[in-house]
N, CA and C of each residue as an Amber inpcrd file, in Angstrom:
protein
   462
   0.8410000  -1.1760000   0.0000000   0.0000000   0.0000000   0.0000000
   0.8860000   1.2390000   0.0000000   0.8370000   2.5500000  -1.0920000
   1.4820000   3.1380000  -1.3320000   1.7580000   4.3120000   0.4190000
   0.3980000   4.6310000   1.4130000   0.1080000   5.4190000   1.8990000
   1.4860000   5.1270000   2.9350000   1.4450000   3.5920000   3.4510000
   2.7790000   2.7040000   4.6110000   3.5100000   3.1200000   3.6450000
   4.1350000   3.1400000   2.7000000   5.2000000   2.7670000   2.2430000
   5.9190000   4.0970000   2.4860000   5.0750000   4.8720000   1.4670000
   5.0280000   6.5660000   2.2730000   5.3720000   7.1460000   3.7010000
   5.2460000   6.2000000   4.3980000   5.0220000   6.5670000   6.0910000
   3.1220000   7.3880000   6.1580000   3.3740000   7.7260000   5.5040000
   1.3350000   8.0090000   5.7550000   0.2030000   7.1870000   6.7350000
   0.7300000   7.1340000   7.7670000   0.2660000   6.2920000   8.8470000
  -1.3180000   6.5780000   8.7340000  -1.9450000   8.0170000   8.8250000
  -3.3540000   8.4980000   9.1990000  -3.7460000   8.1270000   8.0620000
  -3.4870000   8.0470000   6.6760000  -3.9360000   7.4620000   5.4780000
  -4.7190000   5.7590000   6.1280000  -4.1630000   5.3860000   6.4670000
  -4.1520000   3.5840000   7.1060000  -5.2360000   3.6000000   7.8690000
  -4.9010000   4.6210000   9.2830000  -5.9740000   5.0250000  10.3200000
  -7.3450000   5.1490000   9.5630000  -7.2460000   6.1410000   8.4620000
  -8.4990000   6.7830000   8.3430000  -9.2840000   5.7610000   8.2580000
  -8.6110000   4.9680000   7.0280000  -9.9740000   4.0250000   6.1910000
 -10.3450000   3.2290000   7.4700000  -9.1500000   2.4870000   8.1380000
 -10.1440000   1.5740000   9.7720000 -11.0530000   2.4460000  10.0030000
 -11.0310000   3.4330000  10.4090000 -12.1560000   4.4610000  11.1380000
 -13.2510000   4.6500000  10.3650000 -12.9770000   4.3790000   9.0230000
 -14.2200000   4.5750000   8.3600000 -14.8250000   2.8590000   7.7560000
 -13.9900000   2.5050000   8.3030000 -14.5100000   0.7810000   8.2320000
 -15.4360000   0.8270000   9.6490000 -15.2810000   1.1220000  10.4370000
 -16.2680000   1.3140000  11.6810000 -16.7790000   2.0310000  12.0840000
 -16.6800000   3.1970000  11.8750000 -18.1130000   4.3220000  11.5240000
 -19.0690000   4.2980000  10.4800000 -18.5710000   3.9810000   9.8690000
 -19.5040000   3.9990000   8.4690000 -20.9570000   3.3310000   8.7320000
 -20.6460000   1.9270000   8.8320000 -21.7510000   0.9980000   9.7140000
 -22.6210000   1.2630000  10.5840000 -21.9250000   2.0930000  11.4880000
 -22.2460000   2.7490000  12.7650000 -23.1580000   3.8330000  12.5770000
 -22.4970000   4.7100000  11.2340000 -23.6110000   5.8110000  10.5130000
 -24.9380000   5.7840000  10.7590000 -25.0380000   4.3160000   9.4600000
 -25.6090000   3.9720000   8.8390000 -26.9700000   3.5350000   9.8580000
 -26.4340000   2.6410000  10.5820000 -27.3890000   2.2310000  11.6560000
 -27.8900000   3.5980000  12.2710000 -27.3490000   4.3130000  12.8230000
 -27.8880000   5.3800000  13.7020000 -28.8870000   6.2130000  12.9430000
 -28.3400000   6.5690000  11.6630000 -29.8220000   6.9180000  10.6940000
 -30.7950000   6.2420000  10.2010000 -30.8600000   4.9700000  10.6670000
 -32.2200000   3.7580000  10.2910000 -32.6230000   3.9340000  11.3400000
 -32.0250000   3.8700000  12.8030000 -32.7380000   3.9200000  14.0720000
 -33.8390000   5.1430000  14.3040000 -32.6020000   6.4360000  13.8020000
 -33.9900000   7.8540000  14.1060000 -35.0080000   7.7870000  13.1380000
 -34.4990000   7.4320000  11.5330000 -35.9270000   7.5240000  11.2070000
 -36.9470000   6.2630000  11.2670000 -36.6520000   5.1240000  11.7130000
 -37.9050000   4.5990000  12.1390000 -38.7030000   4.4580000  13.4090000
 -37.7230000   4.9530000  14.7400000 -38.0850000   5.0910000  15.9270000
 -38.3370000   6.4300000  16.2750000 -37.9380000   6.8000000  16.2420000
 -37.4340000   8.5250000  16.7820000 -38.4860000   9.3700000  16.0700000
 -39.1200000   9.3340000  14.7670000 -39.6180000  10.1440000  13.4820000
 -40.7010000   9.3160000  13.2670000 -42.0580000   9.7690000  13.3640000
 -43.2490000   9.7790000  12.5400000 -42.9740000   9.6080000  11.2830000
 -42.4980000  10.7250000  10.4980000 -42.0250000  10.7950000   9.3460000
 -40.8390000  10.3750000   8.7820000 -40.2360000   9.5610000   8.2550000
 -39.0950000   9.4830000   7.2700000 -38.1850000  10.8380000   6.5320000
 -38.0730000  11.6790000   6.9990000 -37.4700000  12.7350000   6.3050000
 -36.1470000  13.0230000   6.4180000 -35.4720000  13.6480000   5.8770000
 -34.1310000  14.3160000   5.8920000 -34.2330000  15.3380000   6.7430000
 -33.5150000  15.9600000   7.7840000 -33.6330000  17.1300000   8.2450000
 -32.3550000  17.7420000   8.8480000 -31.8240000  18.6170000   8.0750000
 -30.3490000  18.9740000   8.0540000 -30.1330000  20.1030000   9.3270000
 -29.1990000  19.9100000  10.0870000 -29.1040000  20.7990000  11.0600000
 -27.5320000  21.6010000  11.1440000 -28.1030000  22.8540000  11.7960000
 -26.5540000  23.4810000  11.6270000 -26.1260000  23.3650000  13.0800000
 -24.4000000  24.0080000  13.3770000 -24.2570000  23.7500000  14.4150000
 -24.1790000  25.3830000  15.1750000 -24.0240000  25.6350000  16.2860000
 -24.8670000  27.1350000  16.7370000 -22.9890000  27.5600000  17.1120000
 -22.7380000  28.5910000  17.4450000 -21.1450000  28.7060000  18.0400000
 -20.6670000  27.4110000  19.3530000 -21.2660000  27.3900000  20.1980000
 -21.0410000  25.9980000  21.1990000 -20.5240000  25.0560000  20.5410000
 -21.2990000  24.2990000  19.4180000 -20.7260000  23.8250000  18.4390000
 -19.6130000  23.5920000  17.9840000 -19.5270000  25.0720000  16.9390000
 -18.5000000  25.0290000  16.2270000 -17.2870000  24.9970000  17.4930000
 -16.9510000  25.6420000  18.5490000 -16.0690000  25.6370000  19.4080000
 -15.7600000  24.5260000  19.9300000 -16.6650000  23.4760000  20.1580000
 -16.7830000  22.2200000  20.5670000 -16.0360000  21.4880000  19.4500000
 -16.6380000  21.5580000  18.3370000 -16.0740000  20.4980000  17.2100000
 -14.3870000  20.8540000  16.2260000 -14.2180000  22.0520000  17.0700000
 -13.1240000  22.6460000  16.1090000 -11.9060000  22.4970000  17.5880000
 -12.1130000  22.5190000  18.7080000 -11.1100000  22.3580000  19.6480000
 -10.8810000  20.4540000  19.6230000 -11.9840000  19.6590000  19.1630000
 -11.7570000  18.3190000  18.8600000 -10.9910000  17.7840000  17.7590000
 -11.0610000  18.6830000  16.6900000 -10.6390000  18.7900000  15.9510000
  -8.8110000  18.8940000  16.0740000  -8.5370000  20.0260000  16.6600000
  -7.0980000  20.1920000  16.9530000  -7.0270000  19.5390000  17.8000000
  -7.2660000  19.0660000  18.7880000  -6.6760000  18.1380000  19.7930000
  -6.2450000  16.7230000  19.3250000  -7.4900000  15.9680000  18.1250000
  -6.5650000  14.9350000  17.6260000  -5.6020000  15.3260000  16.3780000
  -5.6100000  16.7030000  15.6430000  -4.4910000  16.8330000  14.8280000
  -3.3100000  16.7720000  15.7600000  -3.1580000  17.4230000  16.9870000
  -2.1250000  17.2160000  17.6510000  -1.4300000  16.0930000  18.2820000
  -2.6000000  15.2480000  19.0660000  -2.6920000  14.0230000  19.4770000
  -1.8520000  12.9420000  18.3110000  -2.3070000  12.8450000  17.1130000
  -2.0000000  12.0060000  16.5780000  -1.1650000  12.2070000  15.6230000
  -0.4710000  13.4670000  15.4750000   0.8480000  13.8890000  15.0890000
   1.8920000  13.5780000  15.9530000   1.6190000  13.9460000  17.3630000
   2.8720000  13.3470000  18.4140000   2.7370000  11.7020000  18.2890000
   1.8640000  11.1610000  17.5940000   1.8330000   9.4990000  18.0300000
   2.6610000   8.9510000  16.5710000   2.2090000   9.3720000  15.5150000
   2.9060000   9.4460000  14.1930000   4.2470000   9.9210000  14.2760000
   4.4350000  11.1210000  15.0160000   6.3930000  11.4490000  14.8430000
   6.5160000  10.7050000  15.4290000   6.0180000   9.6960000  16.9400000
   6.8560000   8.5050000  17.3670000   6.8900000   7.6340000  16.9780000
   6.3640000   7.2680000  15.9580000   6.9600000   5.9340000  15.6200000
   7.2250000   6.3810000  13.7230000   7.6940000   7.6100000  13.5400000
   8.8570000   7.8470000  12.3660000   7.9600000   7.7420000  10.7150000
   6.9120000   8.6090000  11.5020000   5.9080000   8.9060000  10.0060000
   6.7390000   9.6480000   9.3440000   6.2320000   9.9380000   7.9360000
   7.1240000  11.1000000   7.1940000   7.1740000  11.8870000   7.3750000
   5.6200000  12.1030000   7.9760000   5.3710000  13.6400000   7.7870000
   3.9720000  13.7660000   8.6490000   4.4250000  13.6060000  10.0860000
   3.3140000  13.3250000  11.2560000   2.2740000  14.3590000  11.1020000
   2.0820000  15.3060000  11.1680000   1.6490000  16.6550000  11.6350000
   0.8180000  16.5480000  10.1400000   1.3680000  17.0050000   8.9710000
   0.4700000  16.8290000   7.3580000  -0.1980000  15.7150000   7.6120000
  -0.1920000  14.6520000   8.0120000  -0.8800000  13.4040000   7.7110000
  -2.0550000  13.5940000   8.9640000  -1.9760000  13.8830000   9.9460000
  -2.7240000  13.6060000  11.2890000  -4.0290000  14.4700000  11.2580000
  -3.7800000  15.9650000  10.4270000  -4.7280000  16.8710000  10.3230000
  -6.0250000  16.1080000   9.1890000  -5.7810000  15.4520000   8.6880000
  -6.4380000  14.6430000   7.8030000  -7.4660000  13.6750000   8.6020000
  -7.0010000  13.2340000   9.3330000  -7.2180000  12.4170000  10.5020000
  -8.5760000  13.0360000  11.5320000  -8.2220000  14.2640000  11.3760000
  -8.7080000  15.1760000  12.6100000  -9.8030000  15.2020000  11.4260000
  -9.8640000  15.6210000  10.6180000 -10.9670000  16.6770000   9.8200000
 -11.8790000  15.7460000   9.4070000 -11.3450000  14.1410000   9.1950000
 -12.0890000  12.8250000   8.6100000 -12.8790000  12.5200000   9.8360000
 -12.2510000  12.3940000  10.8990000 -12.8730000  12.0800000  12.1330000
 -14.2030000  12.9360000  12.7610000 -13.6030000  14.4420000  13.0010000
 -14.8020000  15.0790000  13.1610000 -15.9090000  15.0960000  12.1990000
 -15.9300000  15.4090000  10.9180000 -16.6450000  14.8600000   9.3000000
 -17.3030000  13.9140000   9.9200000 -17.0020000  12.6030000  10.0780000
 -17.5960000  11.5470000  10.2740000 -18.8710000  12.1210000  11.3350000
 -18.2120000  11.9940000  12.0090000 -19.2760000  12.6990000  13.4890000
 -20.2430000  13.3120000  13.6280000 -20.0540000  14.3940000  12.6270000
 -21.3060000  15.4830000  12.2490000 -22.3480000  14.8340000  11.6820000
 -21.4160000  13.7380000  10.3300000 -22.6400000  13.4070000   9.2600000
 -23.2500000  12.2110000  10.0520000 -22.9120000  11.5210000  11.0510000
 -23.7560000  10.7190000  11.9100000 -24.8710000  11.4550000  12.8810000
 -24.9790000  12.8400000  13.1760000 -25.6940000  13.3380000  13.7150000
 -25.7290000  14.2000000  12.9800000 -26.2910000  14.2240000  11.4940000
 -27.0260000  15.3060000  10.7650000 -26.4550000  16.5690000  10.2660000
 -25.3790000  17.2530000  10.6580000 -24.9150000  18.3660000  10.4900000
 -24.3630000  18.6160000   9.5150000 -24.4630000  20.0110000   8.9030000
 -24.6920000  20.2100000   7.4300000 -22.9260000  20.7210000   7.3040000
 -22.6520000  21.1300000   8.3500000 -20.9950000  21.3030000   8.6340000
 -20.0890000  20.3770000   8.5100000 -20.6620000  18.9340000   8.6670000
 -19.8300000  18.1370000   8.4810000 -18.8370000  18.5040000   6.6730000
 -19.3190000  19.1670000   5.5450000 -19.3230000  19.3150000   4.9610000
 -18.2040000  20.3510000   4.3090000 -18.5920000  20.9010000   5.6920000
 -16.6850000  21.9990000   5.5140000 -15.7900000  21.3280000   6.1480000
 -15.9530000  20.0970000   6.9610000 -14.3630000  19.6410000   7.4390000
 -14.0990000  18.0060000   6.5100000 -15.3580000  17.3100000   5.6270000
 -14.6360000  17.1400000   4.1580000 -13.6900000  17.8970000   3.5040000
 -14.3020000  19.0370000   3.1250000 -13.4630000  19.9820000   2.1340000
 -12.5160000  20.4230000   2.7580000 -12.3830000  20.4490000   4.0780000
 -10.8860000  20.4990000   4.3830000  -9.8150000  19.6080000   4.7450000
 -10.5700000  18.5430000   4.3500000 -10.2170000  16.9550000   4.4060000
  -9.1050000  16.8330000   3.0070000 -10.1150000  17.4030000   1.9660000
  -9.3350000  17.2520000   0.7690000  -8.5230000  17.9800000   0.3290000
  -8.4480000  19.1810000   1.1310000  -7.4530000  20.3550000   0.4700000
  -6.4590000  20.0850000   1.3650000  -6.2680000  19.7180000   2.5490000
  -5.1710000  19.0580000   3.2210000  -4.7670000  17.8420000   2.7240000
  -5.4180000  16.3460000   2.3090000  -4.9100000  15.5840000   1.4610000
  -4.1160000  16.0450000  -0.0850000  -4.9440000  17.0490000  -0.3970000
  -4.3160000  17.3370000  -1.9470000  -2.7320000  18.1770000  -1.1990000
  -2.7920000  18.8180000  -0.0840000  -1.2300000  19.0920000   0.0740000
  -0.4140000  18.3670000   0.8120000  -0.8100000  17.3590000   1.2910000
  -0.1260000  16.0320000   1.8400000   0.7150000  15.3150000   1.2340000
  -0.5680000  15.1120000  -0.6260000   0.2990000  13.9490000  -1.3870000
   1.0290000  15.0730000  -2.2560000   1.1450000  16.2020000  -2.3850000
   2.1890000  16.9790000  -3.1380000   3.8230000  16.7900000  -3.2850000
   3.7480000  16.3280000  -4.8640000   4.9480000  16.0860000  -5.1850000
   5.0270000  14.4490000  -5.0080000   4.0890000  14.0600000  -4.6350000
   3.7340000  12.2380000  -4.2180000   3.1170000  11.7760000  -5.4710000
   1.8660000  12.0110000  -5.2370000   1.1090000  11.2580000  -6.2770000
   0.0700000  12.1390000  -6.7350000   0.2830000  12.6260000  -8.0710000
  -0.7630000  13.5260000  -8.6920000  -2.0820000  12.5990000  -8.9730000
  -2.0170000  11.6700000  -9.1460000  -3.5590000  10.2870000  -9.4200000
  -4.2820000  10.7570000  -7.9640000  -3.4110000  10.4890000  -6.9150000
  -4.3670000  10.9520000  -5.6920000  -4.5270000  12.1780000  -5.6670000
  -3.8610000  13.1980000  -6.1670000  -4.1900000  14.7760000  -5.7580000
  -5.9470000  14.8260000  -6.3980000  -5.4960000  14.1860000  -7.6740000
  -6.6250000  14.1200000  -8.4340000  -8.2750000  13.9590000  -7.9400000
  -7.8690000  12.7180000  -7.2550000  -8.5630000  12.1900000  -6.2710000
  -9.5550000  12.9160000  -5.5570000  -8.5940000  13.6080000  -4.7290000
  -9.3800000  14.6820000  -3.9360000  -9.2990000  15.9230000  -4.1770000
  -9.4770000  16.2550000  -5.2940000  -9.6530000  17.4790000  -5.8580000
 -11.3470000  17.0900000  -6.4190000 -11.4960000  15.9430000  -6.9090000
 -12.9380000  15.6060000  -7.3510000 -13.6240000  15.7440000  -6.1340000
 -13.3390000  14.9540000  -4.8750000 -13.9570000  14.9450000  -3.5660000
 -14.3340000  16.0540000  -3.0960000 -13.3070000  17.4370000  -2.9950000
 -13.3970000  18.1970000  -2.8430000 -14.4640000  19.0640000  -3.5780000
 -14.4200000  18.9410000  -4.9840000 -15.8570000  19.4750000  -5.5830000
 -17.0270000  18.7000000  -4.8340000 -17.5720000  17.3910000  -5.0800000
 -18.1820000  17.1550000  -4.1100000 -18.6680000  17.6040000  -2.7780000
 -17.6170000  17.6420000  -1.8700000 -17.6040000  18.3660000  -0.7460000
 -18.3730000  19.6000000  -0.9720000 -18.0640000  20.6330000  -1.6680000
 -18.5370000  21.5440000  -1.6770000 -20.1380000  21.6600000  -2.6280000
 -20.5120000  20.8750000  -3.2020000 -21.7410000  20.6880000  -3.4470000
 -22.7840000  19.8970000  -2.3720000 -21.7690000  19.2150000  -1.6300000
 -22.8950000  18.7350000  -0.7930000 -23.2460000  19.6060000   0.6480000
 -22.0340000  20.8530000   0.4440000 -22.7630000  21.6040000   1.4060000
 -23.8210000  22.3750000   1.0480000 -23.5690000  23.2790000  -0.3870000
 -24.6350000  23.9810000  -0.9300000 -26.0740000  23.0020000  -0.7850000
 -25.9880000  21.5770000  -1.0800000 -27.2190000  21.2130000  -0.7840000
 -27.6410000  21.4350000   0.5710000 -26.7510000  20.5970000   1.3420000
 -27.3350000  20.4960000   2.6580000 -27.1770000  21.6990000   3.4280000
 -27.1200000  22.8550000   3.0550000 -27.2230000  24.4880000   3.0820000
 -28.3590000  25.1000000   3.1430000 -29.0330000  24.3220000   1.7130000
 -30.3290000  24.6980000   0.9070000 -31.1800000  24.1280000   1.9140000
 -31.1200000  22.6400000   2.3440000 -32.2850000  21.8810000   3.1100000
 -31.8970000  22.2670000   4.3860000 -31.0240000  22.9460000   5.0510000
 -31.3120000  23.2960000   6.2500000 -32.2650000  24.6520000   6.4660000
 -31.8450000  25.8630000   5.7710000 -32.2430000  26.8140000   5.7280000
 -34.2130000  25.9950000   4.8270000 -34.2250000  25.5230000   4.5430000
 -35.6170000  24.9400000   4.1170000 -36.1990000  24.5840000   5.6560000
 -35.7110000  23.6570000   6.7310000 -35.9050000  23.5790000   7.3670000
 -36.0100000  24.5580000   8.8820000 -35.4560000  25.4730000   8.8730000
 -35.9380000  26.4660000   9.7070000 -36.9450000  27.6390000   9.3310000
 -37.2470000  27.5700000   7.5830000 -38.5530000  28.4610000   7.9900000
 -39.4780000  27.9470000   7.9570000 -39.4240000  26.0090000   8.0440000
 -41.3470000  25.4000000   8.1730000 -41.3610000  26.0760000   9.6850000
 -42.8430000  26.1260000   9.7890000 -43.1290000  26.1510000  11.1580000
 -42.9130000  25.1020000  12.3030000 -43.1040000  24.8400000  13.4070000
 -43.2090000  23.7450000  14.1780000 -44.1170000  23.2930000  14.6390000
């Protein structure tokens, strides 16, 4: 695998983490909408400042966390690789509990991967340069359906 060979340790990390969240997602959004919800619907939520302060100090704590764990055991490039880590992780988190933000720490998922593999592998820059469009369309959606959702009534 090119990411080990690299030393790209959080490359390795990520996908486990998303081998066991993913599932985990998945389930937690079958549970609310058939228990939790009358209705079956989508309903996109933003996060208020508490939030963002909450999810952005989690954020740096495992870019840091897992940059000191990566320089110890002789990543290439601990600190570039770990922030990836951080932004995939929190991402994950949001889009398991709905949040339309999860969506900016994709896109900063990929603009930190696209300067990770620089000068590495342009096939992967590639990669997430597509993701990254993505990313940013799926916030404009889930932008659109949140703001849809705060002017129904209650």
């Amino acid at each position: 695998m090119l990411a080990l060979q690299k030393g790209f340790y959080g490359e390795v990390l990520t996908t486990l983490y998303f081998t066991i969240m993913q599932p985990i997602g998945l389930l937690v959004w079958i549970y609310q909408a058939q228990f939790k919800k009358e209705q079956q619907e989508f309903v996109a939520r933003k996060l208020d400042s508490k939030g963002w302060t909450k999810y952005l100090s989690i954020s740096v704590l495992w870019w840091l966390a897992f940059g000191f764990i990566y320089q110890s055991i002789g990543a290439n490039r601990p600190y570039r690789d770990s922030i990836t880590d951080a932004t995939n992780g929190v991402g994950q988190i949001l889009m398991t509990a709905v949040y339309r933000e999860q969506w900016i720490f994709w896109a900063a998922t990929n603009v930190f991967s696209i300067y990770l593999w620089w000068g590495e592998s342009l096939q992967i820059q590639g990669k997430y340069l597509i993701y990254l469009i993505n990313s940013l369309v799926g916030w404009y959606q889930w932008s659109k359906a949140a703001k849809q959702n705060t002017d129904l009534p209650n």
